[in-house]
Short mmCIF file of C-alpha atoms in Angstrom, two decimals:
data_model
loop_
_atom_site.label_atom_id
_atom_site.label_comp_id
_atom_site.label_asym_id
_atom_site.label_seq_id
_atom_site.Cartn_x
_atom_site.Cartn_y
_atom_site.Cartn_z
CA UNK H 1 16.67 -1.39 15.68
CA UNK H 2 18.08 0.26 18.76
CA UNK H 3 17.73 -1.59 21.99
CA UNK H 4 15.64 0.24 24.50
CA UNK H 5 17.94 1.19 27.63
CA UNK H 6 16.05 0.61 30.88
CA UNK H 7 16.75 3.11 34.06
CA UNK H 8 17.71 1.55 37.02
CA UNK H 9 19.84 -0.95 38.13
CA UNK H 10 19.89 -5.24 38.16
CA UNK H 11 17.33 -4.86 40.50
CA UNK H 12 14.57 -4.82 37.52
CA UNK H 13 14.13 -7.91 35.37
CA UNK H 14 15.80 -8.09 32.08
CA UNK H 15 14.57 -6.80 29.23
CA UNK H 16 14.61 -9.03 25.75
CA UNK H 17 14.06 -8.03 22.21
CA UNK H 18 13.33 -10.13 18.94
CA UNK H 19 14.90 -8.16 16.49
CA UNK H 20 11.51 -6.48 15.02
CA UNK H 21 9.33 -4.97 17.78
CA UNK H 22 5.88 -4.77 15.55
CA UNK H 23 5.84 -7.11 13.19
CA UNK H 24 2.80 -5.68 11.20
CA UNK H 25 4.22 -4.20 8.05
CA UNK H 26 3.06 -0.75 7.16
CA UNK H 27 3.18 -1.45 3.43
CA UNK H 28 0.86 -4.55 3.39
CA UNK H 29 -1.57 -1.71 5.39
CA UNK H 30 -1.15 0.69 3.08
CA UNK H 31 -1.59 -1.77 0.24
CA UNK H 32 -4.40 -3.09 1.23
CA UNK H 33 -6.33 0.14 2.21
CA UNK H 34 -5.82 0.87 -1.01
CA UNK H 35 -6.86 -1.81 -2.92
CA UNK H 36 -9.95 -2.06 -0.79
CA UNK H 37 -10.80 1.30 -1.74
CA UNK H 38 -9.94 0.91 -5.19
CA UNK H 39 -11.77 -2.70 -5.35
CA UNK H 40 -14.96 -1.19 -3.80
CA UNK H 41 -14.93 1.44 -6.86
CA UNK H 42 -14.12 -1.52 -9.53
CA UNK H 43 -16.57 -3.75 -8.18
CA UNK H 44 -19.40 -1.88 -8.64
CA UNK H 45 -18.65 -0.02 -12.03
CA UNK H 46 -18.01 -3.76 -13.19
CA UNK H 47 -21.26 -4.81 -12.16
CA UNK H 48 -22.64 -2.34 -14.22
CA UNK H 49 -20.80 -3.06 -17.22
CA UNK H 50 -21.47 -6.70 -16.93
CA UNK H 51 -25.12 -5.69 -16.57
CA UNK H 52 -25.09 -3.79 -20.17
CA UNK H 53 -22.69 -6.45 -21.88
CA UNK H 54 -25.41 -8.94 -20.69
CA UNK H 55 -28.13 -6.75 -22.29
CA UNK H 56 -26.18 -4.81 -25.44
CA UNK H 57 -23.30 -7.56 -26.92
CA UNK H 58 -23.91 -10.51 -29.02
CA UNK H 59 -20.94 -12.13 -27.43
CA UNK H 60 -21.26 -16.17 -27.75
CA UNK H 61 -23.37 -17.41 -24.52
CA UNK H 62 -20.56 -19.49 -23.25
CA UNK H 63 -18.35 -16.41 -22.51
CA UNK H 64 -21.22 -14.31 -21.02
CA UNK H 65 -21.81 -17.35 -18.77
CA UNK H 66 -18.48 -17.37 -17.97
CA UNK H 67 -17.54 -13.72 -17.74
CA UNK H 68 -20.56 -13.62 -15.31
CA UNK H 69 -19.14 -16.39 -12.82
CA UNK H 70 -15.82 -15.19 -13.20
CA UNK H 71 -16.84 -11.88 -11.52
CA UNK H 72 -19.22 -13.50 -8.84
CA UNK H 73 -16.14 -15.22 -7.82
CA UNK H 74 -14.19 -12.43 -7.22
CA UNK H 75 -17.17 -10.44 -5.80
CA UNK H 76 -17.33 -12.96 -3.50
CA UNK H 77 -13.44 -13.56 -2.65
CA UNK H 78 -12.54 -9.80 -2.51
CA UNK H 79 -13.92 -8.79 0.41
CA UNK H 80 -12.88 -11.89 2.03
CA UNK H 81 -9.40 -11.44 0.99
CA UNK H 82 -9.13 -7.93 2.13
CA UNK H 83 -10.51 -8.80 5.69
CA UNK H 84 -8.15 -11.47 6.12
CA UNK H 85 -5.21 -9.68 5.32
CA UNK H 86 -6.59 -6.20 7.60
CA UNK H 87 -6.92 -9.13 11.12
CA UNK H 88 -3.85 -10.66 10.27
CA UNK H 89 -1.58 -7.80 9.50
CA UNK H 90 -3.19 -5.29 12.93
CA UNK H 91 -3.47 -8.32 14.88
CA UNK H 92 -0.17 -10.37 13.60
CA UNK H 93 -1.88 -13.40 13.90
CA UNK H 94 -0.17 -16.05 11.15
CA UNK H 95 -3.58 -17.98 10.11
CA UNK H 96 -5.61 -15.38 8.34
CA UNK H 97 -2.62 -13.79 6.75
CA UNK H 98 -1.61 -17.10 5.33
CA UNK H 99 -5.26 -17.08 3.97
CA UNK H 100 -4.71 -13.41 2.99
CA UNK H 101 -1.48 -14.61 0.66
CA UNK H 102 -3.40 -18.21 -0.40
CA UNK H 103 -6.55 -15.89 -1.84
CA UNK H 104 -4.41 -13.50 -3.66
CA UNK H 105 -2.79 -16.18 -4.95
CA UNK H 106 -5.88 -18.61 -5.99
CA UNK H 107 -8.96 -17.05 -6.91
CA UNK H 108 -7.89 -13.43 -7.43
CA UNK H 109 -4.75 -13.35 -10.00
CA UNK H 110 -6.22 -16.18 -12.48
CA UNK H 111 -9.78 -14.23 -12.15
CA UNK H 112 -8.35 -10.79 -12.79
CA UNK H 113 -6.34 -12.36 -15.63
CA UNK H 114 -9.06 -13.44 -17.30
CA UNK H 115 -10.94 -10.25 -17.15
CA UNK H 116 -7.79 -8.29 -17.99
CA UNK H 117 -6.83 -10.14 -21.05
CA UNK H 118 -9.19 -13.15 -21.64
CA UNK H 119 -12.34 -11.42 -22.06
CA UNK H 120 -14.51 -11.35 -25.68
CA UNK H 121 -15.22 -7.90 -25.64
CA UNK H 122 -13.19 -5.10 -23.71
CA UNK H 123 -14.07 -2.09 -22.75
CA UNK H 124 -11.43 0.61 -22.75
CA UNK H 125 -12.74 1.24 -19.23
CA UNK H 126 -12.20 -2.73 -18.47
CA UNK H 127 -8.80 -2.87 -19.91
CA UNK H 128 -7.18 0.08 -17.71
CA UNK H 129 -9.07 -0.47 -14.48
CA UNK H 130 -8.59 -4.79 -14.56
CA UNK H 131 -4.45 -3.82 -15.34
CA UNK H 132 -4.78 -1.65 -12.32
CA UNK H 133 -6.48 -4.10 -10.59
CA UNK H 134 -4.13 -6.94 -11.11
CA UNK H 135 -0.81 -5.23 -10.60
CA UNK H 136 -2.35 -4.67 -6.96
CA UNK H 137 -3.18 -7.61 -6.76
CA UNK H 138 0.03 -8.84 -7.70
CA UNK H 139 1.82 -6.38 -5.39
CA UNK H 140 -0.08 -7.74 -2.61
CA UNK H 141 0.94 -10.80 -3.11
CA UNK H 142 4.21 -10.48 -2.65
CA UNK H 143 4.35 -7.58 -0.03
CA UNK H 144 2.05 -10.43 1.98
CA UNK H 145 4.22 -12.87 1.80
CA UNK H 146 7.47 -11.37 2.87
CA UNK H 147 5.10 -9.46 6.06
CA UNK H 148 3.89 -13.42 6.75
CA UNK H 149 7.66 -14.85 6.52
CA UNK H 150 8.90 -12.00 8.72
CA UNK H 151 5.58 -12.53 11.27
CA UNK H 152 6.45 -16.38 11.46
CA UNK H 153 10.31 -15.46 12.45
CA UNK H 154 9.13 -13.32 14.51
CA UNK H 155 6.96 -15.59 16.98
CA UNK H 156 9.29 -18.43 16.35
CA UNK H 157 12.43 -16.66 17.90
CA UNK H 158 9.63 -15.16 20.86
CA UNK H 159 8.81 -18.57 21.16
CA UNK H 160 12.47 -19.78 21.81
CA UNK H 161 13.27 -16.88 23.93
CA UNK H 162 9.91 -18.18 26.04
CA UNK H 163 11.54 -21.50 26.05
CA UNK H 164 14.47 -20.16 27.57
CA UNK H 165 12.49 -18.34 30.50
CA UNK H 166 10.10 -21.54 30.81
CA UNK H 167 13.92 -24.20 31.10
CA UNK H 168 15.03 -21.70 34.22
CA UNK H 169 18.52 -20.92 32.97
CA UNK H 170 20.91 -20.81 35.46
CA UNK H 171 21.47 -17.56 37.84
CA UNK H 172 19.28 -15.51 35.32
CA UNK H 173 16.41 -13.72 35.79
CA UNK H 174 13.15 -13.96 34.11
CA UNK H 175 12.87 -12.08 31.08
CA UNK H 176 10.22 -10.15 29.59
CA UNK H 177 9.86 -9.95 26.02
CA UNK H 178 8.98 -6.89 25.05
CA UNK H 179 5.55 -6.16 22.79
CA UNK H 180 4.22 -3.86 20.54
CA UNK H 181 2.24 -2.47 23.46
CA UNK H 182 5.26 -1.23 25.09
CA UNK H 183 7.03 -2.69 27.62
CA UNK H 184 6.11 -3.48 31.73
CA UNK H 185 6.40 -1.02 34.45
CA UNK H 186 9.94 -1.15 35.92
CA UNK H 187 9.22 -3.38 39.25
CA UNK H 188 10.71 -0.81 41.34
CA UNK H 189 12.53 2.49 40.91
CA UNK H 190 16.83 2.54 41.65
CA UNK H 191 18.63 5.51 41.05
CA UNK H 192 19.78 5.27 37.47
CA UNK H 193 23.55 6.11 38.31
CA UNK H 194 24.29 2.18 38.44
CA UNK H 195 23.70 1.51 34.74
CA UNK H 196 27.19 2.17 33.16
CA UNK H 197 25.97 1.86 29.67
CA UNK H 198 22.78 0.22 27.68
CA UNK H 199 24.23 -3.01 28.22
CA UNK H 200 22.02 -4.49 30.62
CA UNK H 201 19.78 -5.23 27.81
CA UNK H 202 20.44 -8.65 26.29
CA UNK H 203 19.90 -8.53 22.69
CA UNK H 204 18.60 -10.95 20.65
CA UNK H 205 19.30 -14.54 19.08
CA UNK H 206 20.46 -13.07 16.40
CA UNK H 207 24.43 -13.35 16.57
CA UNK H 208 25.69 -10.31 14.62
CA UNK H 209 23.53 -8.14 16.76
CA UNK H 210 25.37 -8.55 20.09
CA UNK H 211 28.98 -7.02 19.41
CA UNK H 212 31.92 -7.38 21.61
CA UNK H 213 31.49 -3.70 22.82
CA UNK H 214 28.44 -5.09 24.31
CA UNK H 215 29.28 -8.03 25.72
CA UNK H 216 32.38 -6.44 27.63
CA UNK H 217 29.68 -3.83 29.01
CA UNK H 218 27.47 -6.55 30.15
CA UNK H 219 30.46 -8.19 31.68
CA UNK H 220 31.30 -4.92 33.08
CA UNK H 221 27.88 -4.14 34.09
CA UNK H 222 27.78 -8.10 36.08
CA UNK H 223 30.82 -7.20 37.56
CA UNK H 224 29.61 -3.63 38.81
CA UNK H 225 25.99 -4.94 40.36
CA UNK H 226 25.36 -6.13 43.91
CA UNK H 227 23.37 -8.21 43.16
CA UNK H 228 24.41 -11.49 41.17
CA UNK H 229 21.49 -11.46 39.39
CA UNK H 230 22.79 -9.98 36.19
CA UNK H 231 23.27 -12.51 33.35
CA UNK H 232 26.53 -14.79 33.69
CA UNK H 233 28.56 -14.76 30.75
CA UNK H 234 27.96 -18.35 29.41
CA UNK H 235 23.92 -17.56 29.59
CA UNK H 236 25.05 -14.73 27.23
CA UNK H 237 27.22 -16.63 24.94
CA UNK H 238 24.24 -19.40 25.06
CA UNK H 239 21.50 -16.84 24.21
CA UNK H 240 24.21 -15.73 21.16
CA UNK H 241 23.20 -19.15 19.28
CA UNK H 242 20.64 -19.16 16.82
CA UNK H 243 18.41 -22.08 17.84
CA UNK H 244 17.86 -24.51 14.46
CA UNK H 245 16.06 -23.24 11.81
CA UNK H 246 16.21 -19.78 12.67
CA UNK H 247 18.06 -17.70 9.86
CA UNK H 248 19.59 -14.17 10.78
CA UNK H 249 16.90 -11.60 9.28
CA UNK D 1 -11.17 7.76 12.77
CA UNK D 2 -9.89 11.56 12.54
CA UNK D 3 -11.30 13.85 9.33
CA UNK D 4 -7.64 13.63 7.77
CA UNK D 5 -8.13 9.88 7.39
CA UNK D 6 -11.52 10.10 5.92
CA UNK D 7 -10.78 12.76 3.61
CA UNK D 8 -7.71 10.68 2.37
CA UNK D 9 -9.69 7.93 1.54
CA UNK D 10 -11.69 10.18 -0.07
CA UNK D 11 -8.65 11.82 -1.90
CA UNK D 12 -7.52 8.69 -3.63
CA UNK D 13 -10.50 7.57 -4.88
CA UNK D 14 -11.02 10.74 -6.80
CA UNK D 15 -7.51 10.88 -7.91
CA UNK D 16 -7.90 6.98 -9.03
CA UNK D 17 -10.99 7.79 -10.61
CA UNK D 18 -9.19 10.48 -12.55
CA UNK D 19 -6.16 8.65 -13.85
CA UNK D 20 -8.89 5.69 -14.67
CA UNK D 21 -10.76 8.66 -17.22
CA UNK D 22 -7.97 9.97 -18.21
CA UNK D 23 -5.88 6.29 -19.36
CA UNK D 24 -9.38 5.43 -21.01
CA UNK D 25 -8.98 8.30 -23.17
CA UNK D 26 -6.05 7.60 -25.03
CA UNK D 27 -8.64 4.95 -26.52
CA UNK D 28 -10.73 7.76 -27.97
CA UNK D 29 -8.34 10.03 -29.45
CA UNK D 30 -8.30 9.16 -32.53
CA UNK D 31 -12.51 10.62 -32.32
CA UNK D 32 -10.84 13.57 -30.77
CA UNK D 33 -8.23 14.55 -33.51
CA UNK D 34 -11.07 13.48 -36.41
CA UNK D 35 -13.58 15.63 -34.68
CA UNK D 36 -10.83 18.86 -34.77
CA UNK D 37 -9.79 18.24 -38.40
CA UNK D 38 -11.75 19.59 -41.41
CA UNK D 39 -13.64 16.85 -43.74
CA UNK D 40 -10.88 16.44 -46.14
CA UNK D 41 -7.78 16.36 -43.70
CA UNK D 42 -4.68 15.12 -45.13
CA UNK D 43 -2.61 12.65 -42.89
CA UNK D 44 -0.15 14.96 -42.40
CA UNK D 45 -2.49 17.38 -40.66
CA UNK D 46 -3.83 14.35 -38.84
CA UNK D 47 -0.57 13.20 -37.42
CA UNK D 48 0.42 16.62 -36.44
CA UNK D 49 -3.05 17.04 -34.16
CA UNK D 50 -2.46 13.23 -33.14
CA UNK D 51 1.25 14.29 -31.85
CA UNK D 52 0.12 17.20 -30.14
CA UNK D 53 -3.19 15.30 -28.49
CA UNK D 54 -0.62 12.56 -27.40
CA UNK D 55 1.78 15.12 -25.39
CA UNK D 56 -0.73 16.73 -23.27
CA UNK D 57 -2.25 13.35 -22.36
CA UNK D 58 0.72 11.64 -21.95
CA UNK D 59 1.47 15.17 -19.43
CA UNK D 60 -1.40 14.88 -17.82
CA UNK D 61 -0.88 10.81 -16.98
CA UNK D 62 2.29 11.68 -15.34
CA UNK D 63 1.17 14.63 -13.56
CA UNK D 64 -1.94 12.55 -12.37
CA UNK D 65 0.48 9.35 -11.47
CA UNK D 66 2.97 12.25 -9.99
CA UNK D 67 0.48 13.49 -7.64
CA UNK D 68 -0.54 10.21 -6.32
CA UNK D 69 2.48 8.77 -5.70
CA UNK D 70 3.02 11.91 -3.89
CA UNK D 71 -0.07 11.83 -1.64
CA UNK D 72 0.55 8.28 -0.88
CA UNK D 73 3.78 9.55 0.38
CA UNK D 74 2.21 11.72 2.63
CA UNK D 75 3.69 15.09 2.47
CA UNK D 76 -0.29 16.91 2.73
CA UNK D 77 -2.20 14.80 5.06
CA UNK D 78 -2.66 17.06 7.70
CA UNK D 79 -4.07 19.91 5.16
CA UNK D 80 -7.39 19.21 5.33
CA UNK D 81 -8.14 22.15 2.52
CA UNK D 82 -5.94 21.13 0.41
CA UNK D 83 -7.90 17.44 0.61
CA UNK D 84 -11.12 18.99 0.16
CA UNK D 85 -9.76 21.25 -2.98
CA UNK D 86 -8.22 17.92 -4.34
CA UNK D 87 -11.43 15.71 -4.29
CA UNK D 88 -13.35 18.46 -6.12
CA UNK D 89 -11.13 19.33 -8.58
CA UNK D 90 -10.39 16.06 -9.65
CA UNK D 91 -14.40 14.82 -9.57
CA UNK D 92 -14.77 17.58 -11.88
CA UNK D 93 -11.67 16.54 -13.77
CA UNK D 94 -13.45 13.25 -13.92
CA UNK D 95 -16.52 14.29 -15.13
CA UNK D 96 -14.82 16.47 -18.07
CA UNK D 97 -12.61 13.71 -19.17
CA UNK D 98 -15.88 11.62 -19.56
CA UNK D 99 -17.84 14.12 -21.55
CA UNK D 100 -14.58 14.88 -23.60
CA UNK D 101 -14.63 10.90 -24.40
CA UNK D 102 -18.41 10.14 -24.74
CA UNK D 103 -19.36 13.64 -26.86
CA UNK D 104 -15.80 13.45 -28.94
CA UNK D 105 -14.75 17.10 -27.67
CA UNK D 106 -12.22 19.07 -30.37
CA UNK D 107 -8.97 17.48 -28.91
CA UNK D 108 -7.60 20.97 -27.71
CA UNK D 109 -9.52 21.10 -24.59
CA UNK D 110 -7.24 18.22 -23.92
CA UNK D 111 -5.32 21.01 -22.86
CA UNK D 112 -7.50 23.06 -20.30
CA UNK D 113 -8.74 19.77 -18.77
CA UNK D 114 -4.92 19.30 -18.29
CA UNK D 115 -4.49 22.45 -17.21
CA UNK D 116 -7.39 23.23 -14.54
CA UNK D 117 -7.75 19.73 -13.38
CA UNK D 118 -4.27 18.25 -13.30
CA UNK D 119 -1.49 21.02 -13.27
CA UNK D 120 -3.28 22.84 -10.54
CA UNK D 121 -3.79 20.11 -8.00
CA UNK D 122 -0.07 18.88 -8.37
CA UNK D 123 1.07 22.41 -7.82
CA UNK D 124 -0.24 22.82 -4.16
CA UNK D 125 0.71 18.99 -3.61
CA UNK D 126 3.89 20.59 -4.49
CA UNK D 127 2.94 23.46 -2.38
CA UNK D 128 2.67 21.06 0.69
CA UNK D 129 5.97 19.08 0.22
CA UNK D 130 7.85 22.47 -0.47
CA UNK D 131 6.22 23.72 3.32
CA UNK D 132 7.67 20.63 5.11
CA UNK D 133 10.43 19.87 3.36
CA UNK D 134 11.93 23.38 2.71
CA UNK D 135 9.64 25.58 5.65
CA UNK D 136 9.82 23.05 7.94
CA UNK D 137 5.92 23.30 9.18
CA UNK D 138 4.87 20.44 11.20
CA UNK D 139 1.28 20.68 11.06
CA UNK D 140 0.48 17.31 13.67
#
């Protein structure tokens, strides 16, 4: 991702980037608008067919009894599921789209299983649309996974950078993370001719990310400023560790 | 919400709906290719109806699974007519792919379901990508 170059000189606080801006992934959105859609149809042309297989097959009672509970279950879990994983994707909150992944996981791929494949009597109609069904389903579940491993990274390397503003590193300033709802209003305006290059933006923990191009610039850059506010070299080489646990994405 | 996201909702549950029909008849063609053949067909005749009744279906599977994967892509979802035209031409599809399963239609109208309610739409999907990809019309 590029970083964002900020106008003016050291006079504004620095500006700090995790290494994904918006964590919400697009494809567990478009997934799941989907599937919602898709599930809404199902659900209710299912009901109906349950309703006639109750009336019209001599299936044994057992499996009616089951069939029946079987698709209560996911009536019930579906639109539960699809909520979950809607808050926790737009709202990147880690909770409800670990309950997102845990229902597509649980109730949802055994149930559409057995209504795919385990059922006494299938319906063309049940056979397609329940195959449909469960390769969403199926999709989801992985697409919501990988969007809840990247989400965690993501607030565990904004939590560390918070750490670092919280210890008071030496000489720096504080820094502002930046959000998905853009970034703060520069403090005050300078004339932009101080900033030699983008380099007065301090990239990320993850080490790959800051090159030596950049850390000359910045060196440049503290060198070139009035003020000795810009970020001391051993700061930068600090910042360049990965704190433990905390892979490279 | 604006119209273009309603009507795309819209969109792929008529074009879901479709596909749906059309995968659930490949269960009934065997009624279909019985119901074109005299009383006394030989299996030869019956194979070659059964090979031509599984080409256009298999055609219009693709074209149907072509044109969603296209309008998931995105290429027409600022052409609101073209959303409109979609979702009637495929509920219609949808209907006509029921009756052809449920009243055992001679298999050839296969064909002109293929033809009116499949072929068409994916042309002006086609139509769309060709604007912005080749014309270069931004139409947000």
């Amino acid at each position: 991702m590029e970083p964002a170059t900020h106008p003016g000189g050291s006079r504004q606080p620095k500006l700090i980037m995790t290494h994904t801006q918006m964590a919400a992934s697009l494809l567990l959105q478009m997934l799941l608008y989907y599937s919602g859609l898709f599930s809404l149809m199902w659900g209710i042309i299912t009901a109906c067919i349950m309703a006639w297989k109750w009336d019209n097959l001599d299936d044994a009672p057992v499996f009616q009894y089951i069939t029946m509970v079987v698709f209560v279950i996911w009536a019930v879990v579906e639109p539960l599921r699809i909520w979950f994983g809607f808050v926790g994707n737009l709202k990147e909150k880690v909770p409800q789209l670990a309950a997102h992944c845990l229902l597509n996981v649980f109730p949802q791929i055994p149930v559409l299983i057995y209504l795919a494949a385990f059922q006494p009597s299938l319906l063309p109609f049940e056979r397609v649309a329940n195959v449909i069904q469960l390769l969403l389903v199926i999709v989801s579940a992985g697409v919501g996974f990988a969007t809840t491993r990247s989400l965690v990274r993501n607030q565990t390397s904004q939590f560390y950078l918070n750490q670092f503003e919280a210890d008071g590193v030496d000489g720096a300033e504080p820094m502002i993370p930046l959000t998905a709802f853009g970034t703060p209003p520069p403090a005050s305006s300078e004339p932009p001719a101080r900033s030699a290059s983008g380099a007065d933006l301090v990239h990320s923990t993850s080490a790959a990310s800051v090159t030596s191009a950049d850390t000359a610039a910045a060196r440049a850059a503290a060198r070139s400023s009035a003020r000795s506010s810009a970020v001391p070299l051993d700061t930068l080489n600090a910042l360049n560790t990965t704190p433990p646990g905390l892979r490279r994405r | 919400m604006s119209i273009h996201a309603s009507l795309l909702g819209k969109r792929y549950m008529a074009t879901m709906l479709h596909l749906v029909a059309i995968l659930c008849a490949f269960y009934s063609l065997q009624n279909n290719v019985r119901a074109a053949l005299p009383v006394n067909y030989k299996q030869s005749e019956y194979n070659k109806k059964m090979d031509e009744a599984m080409i256009s279906w298999g055609l219009a599977m693709a074209f149907i699974a072509a044109e969603l994967v296209l309008m998931i892509a995105g290429f027409s979802l600022f052409y609101a007519l073209l959303a409109v035209f979609d979702i009637f031409v495929h509920v219609v599809g949808t209907i006509t792919v029921v009756f052809f399963i449920a009243n055992e239609w001679h298999v050839h109208t296969l064909w002109y379901i293929f033809i009116l309610t499949v072929l068409i739409p994916l042309l002006a999907e086609l139509a769309a990508v060709l604007s912005i990809v080749i014309f270069r019309r931004r139409p947000f």
